[in-house]
PDB file of C-alpha atoms in Angstrom:
ATOM      1  CA  MET A  10       0.000   0.000   0.000  1.00  0.00           C
ATOM      2  CA  PHE A  11       2.840   2.352   0.913  1.00  0.00           C
ATOM      3  CA  LYS A  12       4.578   1.618  -2.381  1.00  0.00           C
ATOM      4  CA  TYR A  13       1.358   2.321  -4.333  1.00  0.00           C
ATOM      5  CA  ASN A  14       0.805   5.696  -2.584  1.00  0.00           C
ATOM      6  CA  PHE A  15       4.429   6.692  -3.178  1.00  0.00           C
ATOM      7  CA  ILE A  16       4.191   5.976  -6.921  1.00  0.00           C
ATOM      8  CA  LYS A  17       0.855   7.835  -7.070  1.00  0.00           C
ATOM      9  CA  LYS A  18       2.463  10.937  -5.494  1.00  0.00           C
ATOM     10  CA  ILE A  19       5.347  10.832  -7.974  1.00  0.00           C
ATOM     11  CA  ILE A  20       2.921  10.690 -10.920  1.00  0.00           C
ATOM     12  CA  LEU A  21       0.867  13.581  -9.524  1.00  0.00           C
ATOM     13  CA  PHE A  22       4.054  15.606  -8.994  1.00  0.00           C
ATOM     14  CA  LEU A  23       5.214  15.059 -12.578  1.00  0.00           C
ATOM     15  CA  PHE A  24       1.890  16.043 -14.123  1.00  0.00           C
ATOM     16  CA  ILE A  25       0.741  18.852 -11.828  1.00  0.00           C
ATOM     17  CA  ILE A  26       3.952  20.726 -10.985  1.00  0.00           C
ATOM     18  CA  PRO A  27       4.809  23.081 -13.896  1.00  0.00           C
ATOM     19  CA  LEU A  28       8.104  22.575 -15.667  1.00  0.00           C
ATOM     20  CA  PRO A  29      10.853  25.157 -15.119  1.00  0.00           C
ATOM     21  CA  ILE A  30      10.861  27.940 -17.716  1.00  0.00           C
ATOM     22  CA  SER A  31      14.212  26.712 -19.085  1.00  0.00           C
ATOM     23  CA  LEU A  32      12.622  23.416 -20.146  1.00  0.00           C
ATOM     24  CA  VAL A  33       9.826  25.020 -22.133  1.00  0.00           C
ATOM     25  CA  GLN A  34      10.768  24.822 -25.805  1.00  0.00           C
ATOM     26  CA  ALA A  35      10.390  27.747 -28.180  1.00  0.00           C
ATOM     27  CA  LYS A  36       8.086  27.250 -31.147  1.00  0.00           C
ATOM     28  CA  VAL A  37      10.381  28.969 -33.678  1.00  0.00           C
ATOM     29  CA  ILE A  38      14.172  28.702 -33.642  1.00  0.00           C
ATOM     30  CA  THR A  39      16.674  30.669 -35.715  1.00  0.00           C
ATOM     31  CA  SER A  40      20.289  29.658 -36.208  1.00  0.00           C
ATOM     32  CA  VAL A  41      21.934  33.047 -35.587  1.00  0.00           C
ATOM     33  CA  LYS A  42      20.825  36.020 -33.535  1.00  0.00           C
ATOM     34  CA  PRO A  43      20.219  38.575 -36.325  1.00  0.00           C
ATOM     35  CA  LEU A  44      17.734  36.159 -37.936  1.00  0.00           C
ATOM     36  CA  GLY A  45      16.121  36.008 -34.515  1.00  0.00           C
ATOM     37  CA  PHE A  46      15.771  39.812 -34.572  1.00  0.00           C
ATOM     38  CA  ILE A  47      13.804  39.649 -37.824  1.00  0.00           C
ATOM     39  CA  THR A  48      11.751  36.636 -36.734  1.00  0.00           C
ATOM     40  CA  ALA A  49      10.893  38.117 -33.334  1.00  0.00           C
ATOM     41  CA  ALA A  50       9.414  41.164 -35.083  1.00  0.00           C
ATOM     42  CA  ILE A  51       7.207  39.061 -37.362  1.00  0.00           C
ATOM     43  CA  ALA A  52       6.264  36.490 -34.698  1.00  0.00           C
ATOM     44  CA  ASN A  53       5.580  39.103 -32.004  1.00  0.00           C
ATOM     45  CA  GLY A  54       2.431  38.060 -30.119  1.00  0.00           C
ATOM     46  CA  VAL A  55       2.136  34.909 -32.257  1.00  0.00           C
ATOM     47  CA  THR A  56       4.819  32.574 -30.895  1.00  0.00           C
ATOM     48  CA  ASP A  57       8.167  32.604 -29.095  1.00  0.00           C
ATOM     49  CA  THR A  58      11.477  32.965 -30.922  1.00  0.00           C
ATOM     50  CA  GLU A  59      14.664  31.358 -29.676  1.00  0.00           C
ATOM     51  CA  ILE A  60      18.269  31.533 -30.936  1.00  0.00           C
ATOM     52  CA  LEU A  61      20.279  28.361 -31.443  1.00  0.00           C
ATOM     53  CA  LEU A  62      23.822  29.782 -31.313  1.00  0.00           C
ATOM     54  CA  PRO A  63      24.893  31.273 -27.991  1.00  0.00           C
ATOM     55  CA  ASP A  64      26.521  34.719 -27.977  1.00  0.00           C
ATOM     56  CA  GLY A  65      30.140  34.528 -29.079  1.00  0.00           C
ATOM     57  CA  ALA A  66      29.731  31.287 -31.048  1.00  0.00           C
ATOM     58  CA  SER A  67      30.580  31.179 -34.761  1.00  0.00           C
ATOM     59  CA  PRO A  68      28.081  29.654 -37.209  1.00  0.00           C
ATOM     60  CA  HIS A  69      31.110  28.344 -39.147  1.00  0.00           C
ATOM     61  CA  THR A  70      32.503  26.251 -36.279  1.00  0.00           C
ATOM     62  CA  TYR A  71      29.673  25.595 -33.813  1.00  0.00           C
ATOM     63  CA  SER A  72      28.903  22.009 -32.717  1.00  0.00           C
ATOM     64  CA  LEU A  73      25.348  21.074 -31.775  1.00  0.00           C
ATOM     65  CA  LYS A  74      24.788  19.947 -28.176  1.00  0.00           C
ATOM     66  CA  PRO A  75      22.199  17.295 -27.216  1.00  0.00           C
ATOM     67  CA  SER A  76      19.976  20.075 -25.821  1.00  0.00           C
ATOM     68  CA  ASP A  77      20.151  21.861 -29.210  1.00  0.00           C
ATOM     69  CA  LEU A  78      19.047  18.702 -30.993  1.00  0.00           C
ATOM     70  CA  ALA A  79      16.101  18.250 -28.638  1.00  0.00           C
ATOM     71  CA  LYS A  80      15.159  21.891 -29.093  1.00  0.00           C
ATOM     72  CA  ILE A  81      15.161  21.655 -32.902  1.00  0.00           C
ATOM     73  CA  LYS A  82      13.174  18.404 -32.887  1.00  0.00           C
ATOM     74  CA  SER A  83      10.434  19.916 -30.713  1.00  0.00           C
ATOM     75  CA  ALA A  84      10.191  23.239 -32.623  1.00  0.00           C
ATOM     76  CA  ASP A  85       7.501  24.085 -35.147  1.00  0.00           C
ATOM     77  CA  LEU A  86      10.094  25.753 -37.377  1.00  0.00           C
ATOM     78  CA  ILE A  87      13.860  26.133 -37.714  1.00  0.00           C
ATOM     79  CA  ILE A  88      15.033  29.164 -39.751  1.00  0.00           C
ATOM     80  CA  TRP A  89      18.576  29.222 -41.113  1.00  0.00           C
ATOM     81  CA  ILE A  90      20.635  30.691 -43.958  1.00  0.00           C
ATOM     82  CA  GLY A  91      22.273  27.834 -45.853  1.00  0.00           C
ATOM     83  CA  ASP A  92      25.002  25.198 -46.098  1.00  0.00           C
ATOM     84  CA  ASP A  93      27.821  27.703 -46.575  1.00  0.00           C
ATOM     85  CA  MET A  94      27.001  29.545 -43.344  1.00  0.00           C
ATOM     86  CA  GLU A  95      25.727  27.053 -40.734  1.00  0.00           C
ATOM     87  CA  VAL A  96      27.941  24.116 -41.674  1.00  0.00           C
ATOM     88  CA  PHE A  97      26.862  22.234 -38.532  1.00  0.00           C
ATOM     89  CA  LEU A  98      23.164  22.025 -39.501  1.00  0.00           C
ATOM     90  CA  PRO A  99      22.597  20.278 -42.881  1.00  0.00           C
ATOM     91  CA  SER A 100      23.437  16.727 -41.789  1.00  0.00           C
ATOM     92  CA  PHE A 101      21.149  16.949 -38.759  1.00  0.00           C
ATOM     93  CA  LEU A 102      18.286  18.595 -40.648  1.00  0.00           C
ATOM     94  CA  LYS A 103      18.032  15.530 -42.895  1.00  0.00           C
ATOM     95  CA  SER A 104      16.084  13.926 -40.039  1.00  0.00           C
ATOM     96  CA  ILE A 105      13.701  16.910 -39.684  1.00  0.00           C
ATOM     97  CA  GLU A 106      10.561  17.267 -41.809  1.00  0.00           C
ATOM     98  CA  LYS A 107      11.053  19.689 -44.702  1.00  0.00           C
ATOM     99  CA  THR A 108       7.868  21.526 -43.686  1.00  0.00           C
ATOM    100  CA  LYS A 109       9.590  22.454 -40.395  1.00  0.00           C
ATOM    101  CA  GLN A 110      12.628  24.001 -42.112  1.00  0.00           C
ATOM    102  CA  LEU A 111      13.108  27.396 -43.719  1.00  0.00           C
ATOM    103  CA  GLU A 112      16.419  27.796 -45.571  1.00  0.00           C
ATOM    104  CA  LEU A 113      16.495  31.439 -46.660  1.00  0.00           C
ATOM    105  CA  THR A 114      19.051  31.048 -49.459  1.00  0.00           C
ATOM    106  CA  ASP A 115      16.720  28.539 -51.100  1.00  0.00           C
ATOM    107  CA  ASN A 116      14.491  31.473 -52.019  1.00  0.00           C
ATOM    108  CA  PRO A 117      15.083  32.835 -55.566  1.00  0.00           C
ATOM    109  CA  ASN A 118      14.380  36.436 -54.494  1.00  0.00           C
ATOM    110  CA  ILE A 119      17.225  36.231 -51.975  1.00  0.00           C
ATOM    111  CA  VAL A 120      19.499  34.308 -54.352  1.00  0.00           C
ATOM    112  CA  ALA A 121      19.098  37.143 -56.881  1.00  0.00           C
ATOM    113  CA  LEU A 122      20.609  39.589 -54.355  1.00  0.00           C
ATOM    114  CA  LEU A 123      23.540  37.449 -53.167  1.00  0.00           C
ATOM    115  CA  ARG A 124      26.919  39.059 -53.718  1.00  0.00           C
ATOM    116  CA  ALA A 125      30.164  37.242 -54.459  1.00  0.00           C
ATOM    117  CA  GLY A 126      32.294  36.554 -51.423  1.00  0.00           C
ATOM    118  CA  HIS A 127      35.967  35.922 -50.768  1.00  0.00           C
ATOM    119  CA  SER A 128      37.648  32.594 -50.223  1.00  0.00           C
ATOM    120  CA  ASN A 129      38.815  31.821 -46.696  1.00  0.00           C
ATOM    121  CA  GLU A 130      42.593  31.624 -46.441  1.00  0.00           C
ATOM    122  CA  GLU A 131      43.507  29.608 -43.354  1.00  0.00           C
ATOM    123  CA  ASP A 132      47.232  30.208 -42.994  1.00  0.00           C
ATOM    124  CA  SER A 133      49.548  32.586 -41.196  1.00  0.00           C
ATOM    125  CA  ASP A 134      50.438  34.702 -44.219  1.00  0.00           C
ATOM    126  CA  VAL A 135      49.074  38.165 -44.831  1.00  0.00           C
ATOM    127  CA  HIS A 136      46.683  38.561 -47.735  1.00  0.00           C
ATOM    128  CA  ALA A 137      45.442  41.928 -48.868  1.00  0.00           C
ATOM    129  CA  HIS A 138      42.290  41.594 -50.954  1.00  0.00           C
ATOM    130  CA  SER A 139      41.010  44.390 -53.101  1.00  0.00           C
ATOM    131  CA  SER A 140      37.339  45.049 -52.453  1.00  0.00           C
ATOM    132  CA  HIS A 141      36.702  44.269 -56.140  1.00  0.00           C
ATOM    133  CA  GLU A 142      38.159  40.741 -56.103  1.00  0.00           C
ATOM    134  CA  HIS A 143      35.598  37.957 -56.528  1.00  0.00           C
ATOM    135  CA  HIS A 144      35.966  34.207 -56.374  1.00  0.00           C
ATOM    136  CA  HIS A 145      33.603  32.600 -58.816  1.00  0.00           C
ATOM    137  CA  GLY A 146      30.886  30.373 -57.413  1.00  0.00           C
ATOM    138  CA  GLN A 147      31.132  31.605 -53.817  1.00  0.00           C
ATOM    139  CA  PHE A 148      28.684  33.947 -52.138  1.00  0.00           C
ATOM    140  CA  ASP A 149      28.683  36.206 -49.122  1.00  0.00           C
ATOM    141  CA  MET A 150      26.232  34.540 -46.740  1.00  0.00           C
ATOM    142  CA  HIS A 151      26.112  37.372 -44.164  1.00  0.00           C
ATOM    143  CA  ILE A 152      22.698  38.218 -45.604  1.00  0.00           C
ATOM    144  CA  TRP A 153      21.333  39.684 -42.358  1.00  0.00           C
ATOM    145  CA  LEU A 154      23.547  42.744 -42.953  1.00  0.00           C
ATOM    146  CA  SER A 155      21.463  43.697 -45.997  1.00  0.00           C
ATOM    147  CA  PRO A 156      18.292  45.645 -45.180  1.00  0.00           C
ATOM    148  CA  LYS A 157      16.983  44.725 -48.641  1.00  0.00           C
ATOM    149  CA  ILE A 158      17.416  41.009 -48.004  1.00  0.00           C
ATOM    150  CA  ALA A 159      16.078  41.419 -44.459  1.00  0.00           C
ATOM    151  CA  GLU A 160      12.841  42.796 -45.880  1.00  0.00           C
ATOM    152  CA  ILE A 161      12.508  39.811 -48.220  1.00  0.00           C
ATOM    153  CA  ALA A 162      13.376  37.431 -45.351  1.00  0.00           C
ATOM    154  CA  ALA A 163      10.668  39.044 -43.219  1.00  0.00           C
ATOM    155  CA  GLN A 164       8.102  38.396 -45.964  1.00  0.00           C
ATOM    156  CA  ILE A 165       9.246  34.758 -46.338  1.00  0.00           C
ATOM    157  CA  ILE A 166       9.087  34.203 -42.569  1.00  0.00           C
ATOM    158  CA  HIS A 167       5.635  35.833 -42.467  1.00  0.00           C
ATOM    159  CA  ASP A 168       4.351  33.526 -45.222  1.00  0.00           C
ATOM    160  CA  LYS A 169       5.727  30.425 -43.501  1.00  0.00           C
ATOM    161  CA  LEU A 170       4.281  31.375 -40.109  1.00  0.00           C
ATOM    162  CA  ALA A 171       0.912  32.071 -41.764  1.00  0.00           C
ATOM    163  CA  ILE A 172       0.840  28.413 -42.836  1.00  0.00           C
ATOM    164  CA  ILE A 173       1.771  27.164 -39.364  1.00  0.00           C
ATOM    165  CA  TYR A 174      -0.501  29.572 -37.456  1.00  0.00           C
ATOM    166  CA  PRO A 175      -3.354  30.399 -39.893  1.00  0.00           C
ATOM    167  CA  ASP A 176      -5.535  31.805 -37.103  1.00  0.00           C
ATOM    168  CA  LYS A 177      -2.887  34.491 -36.459  1.00  0.00           C
ATOM    169  CA  LEU A 178      -2.788  35.843 -40.022  1.00  0.00           C
ATOM    170  CA  ASP A 179      -4.104  39.322 -39.152  1.00  0.00           C
ATOM    171  CA  LEU A 180      -1.475  39.779 -36.444  1.00  0.00           C
ATOM    172  CA  LEU A 181       1.275  38.484 -38.740  1.00  0.00           C
ATOM    173  CA  ASP A 182       0.175  40.982 -41.415  1.00  0.00           C
ATOM    174  CA  GLN A 183       0.294  43.834 -38.899  1.00  0.00           C
ATOM    175  CA  ASN A 184       3.738  42.766 -37.657  1.00  0.00           C
ATOM    176  CA  LEU A 185       5.139  42.569 -41.185  1.00  0.00           C
ATOM    177  CA  ASN A 186       3.840  46.031 -42.132  1.00  0.00           C
ATOM    178  CA  LYS A 187       5.212  47.507 -38.914  1.00  0.00           C
ATOM    179  CA  PHE A 188       8.613  45.880 -39.498  1.00  0.00           C
ATOM    180  CA  ILE A 189       8.892  47.113 -43.100  1.00  0.00           C
ATOM    181  CA  ASN A 190       7.863  50.680 -42.191  1.00  0.00           C
ATOM    182  CA  LYS A 191      10.338  50.805 -39.299  1.00  0.00           C
ATOM    183  CA  LEU A 192      13.075  49.363 -41.517  1.00  0.00           C
ATOM    184  CA  LYS A 193      12.530  51.998 -44.249  1.00  0.00           C
ATOM    185  CA  GLU A 194      12.670  54.745 -41.641  1.00  0.00           C
ATOM    186  CA  THR A 195      15.869  53.275 -40.152  1.00  0.00           C
ATOM    187  CA  GLU A 196      17.538  53.028 -43.572  1.00  0.00           C
ATOM    188  CA  GLN A 197      16.940  56.747 -44.130  1.00  0.00           C
ATOM    189  CA  ILE A 198      18.424  57.578 -40.727  1.00  0.00           C
ATOM    190  CA  ILE A 199      21.508  55.431 -41.424  1.00  0.00           C
ATOM    191  CA  ALA A 200      22.044  56.941 -44.887  1.00  0.00           C
ATOM    192  CA  LYS A 201      22.069  60.457 -43.373  1.00  0.00           C
ATOM    193  CA  LYS A 202      24.411  59.438 -40.559  1.00  0.00           C
ATOM    194  CA  LEU A 203      26.953  57.774 -42.871  1.00  0.00           C
ATOM    195  CA  ASN A 204      26.808  60.401 -45.624  1.00  0.00           C
ATOM    196  CA  ASN A 205      29.800  62.342 -44.271  1.00  0.00           C
ATOM    197  CA  VAL A 206      32.152  59.339 -43.972  1.00  0.00           C
ATOM    198  CA  GLN A 207      31.574  57.702 -47.362  1.00  0.00           C
ATOM    199  CA  ASN A 208      34.984  58.815 -48.652  1.00  0.00           C
ATOM    200  CA  ARG A 209      36.936  57.581 -45.621  1.00  0.00           C
ATOM    201  CA  GLY A 210      38.674  54.289 -46.423  1.00  0.00           C
ATOM    202  CA  TYR A 211      39.160  51.350 -44.078  1.00  0.00           C
ATOM    203  CA  PHE A 212      40.322  47.744 -43.919  1.00  0.00           C
ATOM    204  CA  VAL A 213      38.763  44.780 -42.117  1.00  0.00           C
ATOM    205  CA  PHE A 214      39.980  41.350 -40.998  1.00  0.00           C
ATOM    206  CA  HIS A 215      36.648  39.671 -41.636  1.00  0.00           C
ATOM    207  CA  ASP A 216      35.196  40.520 -45.012  1.00  0.00           C
ATOM    208  CA  GLY A 217      31.585  40.041 -43.949  1.00  0.00           C
ATOM    209  CA  TYR A 218      30.056  43.517 -44.147  1.00  0.00           C
ATOM    210  CA  GLY A 219      29.707  43.805 -47.917  1.00  0.00           C
ATOM    211  CA  TYR A 220      25.916  44.069 -48.050  1.00  0.00           C
ATOM    212  CA  PHE A 221      25.861  46.907 -45.525  1.00  0.00           C
ATOM    213  CA  GLU A 222      28.854  48.630 -47.169  1.00  0.00           C
ATOM    214  CA  THR A 223      27.294  48.475 -50.633  1.00  0.00           C
ATOM    215  CA  GLU A 224      23.896  49.681 -49.499  1.00  0.00           C
ATOM    216  CA  PHE A 225      25.326  52.727 -47.735  1.00  0.00           C
ATOM    217  CA  ASN A 226      28.261  53.433 -50.119  1.00  0.00           C
ATOM    218  CA  LEU A 227      31.062  52.896 -47.610  1.00  0.00           C
ATOM    219  CA  ASN A 228      34.687  52.949 -48.776  1.00  0.00           C
ATOM    220  CA  HIS A 229      35.917  49.409 -48.019  1.00  0.00           C
ATOM    221  CA  LEU A 230      39.527  49.289 -49.270  1.00  0.00           C
ATOM    222  CA  GLY A 231      40.168  45.603 -48.633  1.00  0.00           C
ATOM    223  CA  SER A 232      40.708  42.914 -46.017  1.00  0.00           C
ATOM    224  CA  PHE A 233      43.632  41.187 -44.327  1.00  0.00           C
ATOM    225  CA  THR A 234      43.723  37.520 -43.396  1.00  0.00           C
ATOM    226  CA  ILE A 235      46.166  36.473 -40.698  1.00  0.00           C
ATOM    227  CA  ASN A 236      46.060  33.651 -38.177  1.00  0.00           C
ATOM    228  CA  PRO A 237      44.851  35.217 -34.896  1.00  0.00           C
ATOM    229  CA  ALA A 238      46.713  32.553 -32.900  1.00  0.00           C
ATOM    230  CA  ILE A 239      50.118  33.467 -34.359  1.00  0.00           C
ATOM    231  CA  GLN A 240      51.948  36.725 -33.704  1.00  0.00           C
ATOM    232  CA  PRO A 241      52.715  38.251 -37.114  1.00  0.00           C
ATOM    233  CA  GLY A 242      56.430  38.678 -37.843  1.00  0.00           C
ATOM    234  CA  VAL A 243      58.160  41.950 -38.663  1.00  0.00           C
ATOM    235  CA  LYS A 244      57.770  41.373 -42.406  1.00  0.00           C
ATOM    236  CA  LYS A 245      54.027  40.769 -42.137  1.00  0.00           C
ATOM    237  CA  ILE A 246      53.528  43.809 -39.924  1.00  0.00           C
ATOM    238  CA  TYR A 247      55.425  45.926 -42.452  1.00  0.00           C
ATOM    239  CA  GLU A 248      53.297  44.599 -45.340  1.00  0.00           C
ATOM    240  CA  ILE A 249      50.063  45.477 -43.549  1.00  0.00           C
ATOM    241  CA  GLN A 250      51.308  48.912 -42.515  1.00  0.00           C
ATOM    242  CA  ARG A 251      52.430  49.606 -46.068  1.00  0.00           C
ATOM    243  CA  GLU A 252      49.038  48.562 -47.454  1.00  0.00           C
ATOM    244  CA  LEU A 253      47.204  50.738 -44.905  1.00  0.00           C
ATOM    245  CA  SER A 254      49.416  53.710 -45.761  1.00  0.00           C
ATOM    246  CA  HIS A 255      49.342  53.137 -49.525  1.00  0.00           C
ATOM    247  CA  LYS A 256      45.537  53.106 -49.600  1.00  0.00           C
ATOM    248  CA  ASN A 257      45.237  56.073 -47.184  1.00  0.00           C
ATOM    249  CA  ALA A 258      43.069  54.110 -44.752  1.00  0.00           C
ATOM    250  CA  VAL A 259      41.775  55.970 -41.702  1.00  0.00           C
ATOM    251  CA  CYS A 260      40.522  52.904 -39.848  1.00  0.00           C
ATOM    252  CA  LEU A 261      41.250  49.216 -39.270  1.00  0.00           C
ATOM    253  CA  PHE A 262      38.296  47.222 -37.929  1.00  0.00           C
ATOM    254  CA  ARG A 263      39.476  44.405 -35.708  1.00  0.00           C
ATOM    255  CA  GLU A 264      37.818  41.136 -34.770  1.00  0.00           C
ATOM    256  CA  PRO A 265      37.299  40.045 -31.142  1.00  0.00           C
ATOM    257  CA  GLN A 266      39.603  37.006 -31.568  1.00  0.00           C
ATOM    258  CA  PHE A 267      42.661  39.223 -32.148  1.00  0.00           C
ATOM    259  CA  SER A 268      44.594  40.246 -29.039  1.00  0.00           C
ATOM    260  CA  PRO A 269      45.093  44.014 -28.521  1.00  0.00           C
ATOM    261  CA  ALA A 270      48.851  43.389 -28.679  1.00  0.00           C
ATOM    262  CA  ILE A 271      48.649  42.177 -32.293  1.00  0.00           C
ATOM    263  CA  ILE A 272      46.461  45.106 -33.354  1.00  0.00           C
ATOM    264  CA  ASN A 273      48.707  47.633 -31.578  1.00  0.00           C
ATOM    265  CA  LYS A 274      51.720  46.272 -33.474  1.00  0.00           C
ATOM    266  CA  LEU A 275      49.920  46.602 -36.798  1.00  0.00           C
ATOM    267  CA  VAL A 276      48.985  50.270 -36.293  1.00  0.00           C
ATOM    268  CA  ASP A 277      52.095  51.332 -34.358  1.00  0.00           C
ATOM    269  CA  GLY A 278      53.651  54.386 -35.982  1.00  0.00           C
ATOM    270  CA  THR A 279      50.589  55.052 -38.140  1.00  0.00           C
ATOM    271  CA  ASN A 280      47.642  57.430 -37.746  1.00  0.00           C
ATOM    272  CA  ILE A 281      45.138  54.606 -38.208  1.00  0.00           C
ATOM    273  CA  ASN A 282      42.142  54.397 -35.885  1.00  0.00           C
ATOM    274  CA  VAL A 283      41.156  50.967 -34.591  1.00  0.00           C
ATOM    275  CA  GLY A 284      37.483  50.045 -34.468  1.00  0.00           C
ATOM    276  CA  GLU A 285      35.404  46.967 -33.760  1.00  0.00           C
ATOM    277  CA  ILE A 286      32.135  45.864 -35.334  1.00  0.00           C
ATOM    278  CA  ASP A 287      29.815  43.284 -33.822  1.00  0.00           C
ATOM    279  CA  PRO A 288      28.135  41.570 -36.802  1.00  0.00           C
ATOM    280  CA  LEU A 289      25.907  39.388 -34.595  1.00  0.00           C
ATOM    281  CA  GLY A 290      24.373  41.940 -32.204  1.00  0.00           C
ATOM    282  CA  MET A 291      25.567  40.119 -29.105  1.00  0.00           C
ATOM    283  CA  ASP A 292      24.304  42.618 -26.529  1.00  0.00           C
ATOM    284  CA  ILE A 293      20.940  43.334 -28.201  1.00  0.00           C
ATOM    285  CA  GLU A 294      17.856  41.703 -26.677  1.00  0.00           C
ATOM    286  CA  LEU A 295      15.148  40.101 -28.799  1.00  0.00           C
ATOM    287  CA  SER A 296      12.247  42.495 -29.411  1.00  0.00           C
ATOM    288  CA  GLU A 297      10.097  43.750 -32.266  1.00  0.00           C
ATOM    289  CA  ASP A 298      12.579  46.627 -32.833  1.00  0.00           C
ATOM    290  CA  ALA A 299      15.756  44.581 -32.317  1.00  0.00           C
ATOM    291  CA  TYR A 300      16.759  44.386 -35.990  1.00  0.00           C
ATOM    292  CA  CYS A 301      16.648  48.155 -36.467  1.00  0.00           C
ATOM    293  CA  LYS A 302      18.559  48.656 -33.199  1.00  0.00           C
ATOM    294  CA  PHE A 303      21.146  46.195 -34.544  1.00  0.00           C
ATOM    295  CA  LEU A 304      21.608  48.163 -37.791  1.00  0.00           C
ATOM    296  CA  LEU A 305      21.855  51.456 -35.898  1.00  0.00           C
ATOM    297  CA  LYS A 306      24.493  50.030 -33.570  1.00  0.00           C
ATOM    298  CA  ILE A 307      26.639  48.874 -36.511  1.00  0.00           C
ATOM    299  CA  THR A 308      26.212  52.357 -38.011  1.00  0.00           C
ATOM    300  CA  GLN A 309      27.531  53.902 -34.795  1.00  0.00           C
ATOM    301  CA  GLN A 310      30.486  51.492 -34.750  1.00  0.00           C
ATOM    302  CA  PHE A 311      31.456  52.570 -38.274  1.00  0.00           C
ATOM    303  CA  LEU A 312      31.045  56.248 -37.351  1.00  0.00           C
ATOM    304  CA  SER A 313      33.111  55.955 -34.156  1.00  0.00           C
ATOM    305  CA  CYS A 314      36.151  54.835 -36.149  1.00  0.00           C
ATOM    306  CA  LEU A 315      35.700  56.746 -39.403  1.00  0.00           C
ATOM    307  CA  GLU A 316      34.763  60.191 -38.089  1.00  0.00           C
TER     308      GLU A 316
END
């Protein structure tokens, strides 16, 4: 009798006591945070949005954890960019129903706007790439940095959510219209802010800002590829300094993985400003205005170094 009552209490506990918030799964999951910004605006009041990659993780090198797999399996929809960006996802998504996946670069309207990207050079040499060099057959997959593509992505996400939640169509329509209007307004603000620095040249280490640079006519002079784990030698430092000087750059945008010591060596003896851009919006919270806040923050990061 005691054993029966004990088991009965356990069953009641499991079914009556609510699960902790952390165990409740989101209905819609995006691979990277900026996609979450767009999705959260469209899904506002319809369903929750959750981000797969934690802050600081790279979509190129991330490894899925068991909790990630469980999260994806229980979601109504997983939104991602494509094979060339989230290299960790395709093999796993083979086991997920196609109706629960939204690969944005599968859409012809987005494909039509993809720009050529640069090849990744994984060695310790210095490579200076002209901003006009293209490697045939490769595309820049940092599509969230294009307001034009973001607008198309918002429409695609809206249409997909309308199929999943047909009773929420009116709210989805309202959210989409609000997002597009806010985005247009933000683009005008950004264009005015960046107007005075369009002639100021700069170099980057990560050539991932091309959509934003093209849309707002920024003067990207090129990019350097060096191994962040290896201190560049005197010859390499000289080559970079010469390139910066030759092109009359006013700014060098660093990446978080480079130590300050490396960057200081590269700009030592020059008048080059050092800036940093966060292409993933790490400190921005999900909200209906998050994507526009993200674009405005990147704008300010460009201005802080170029002005």
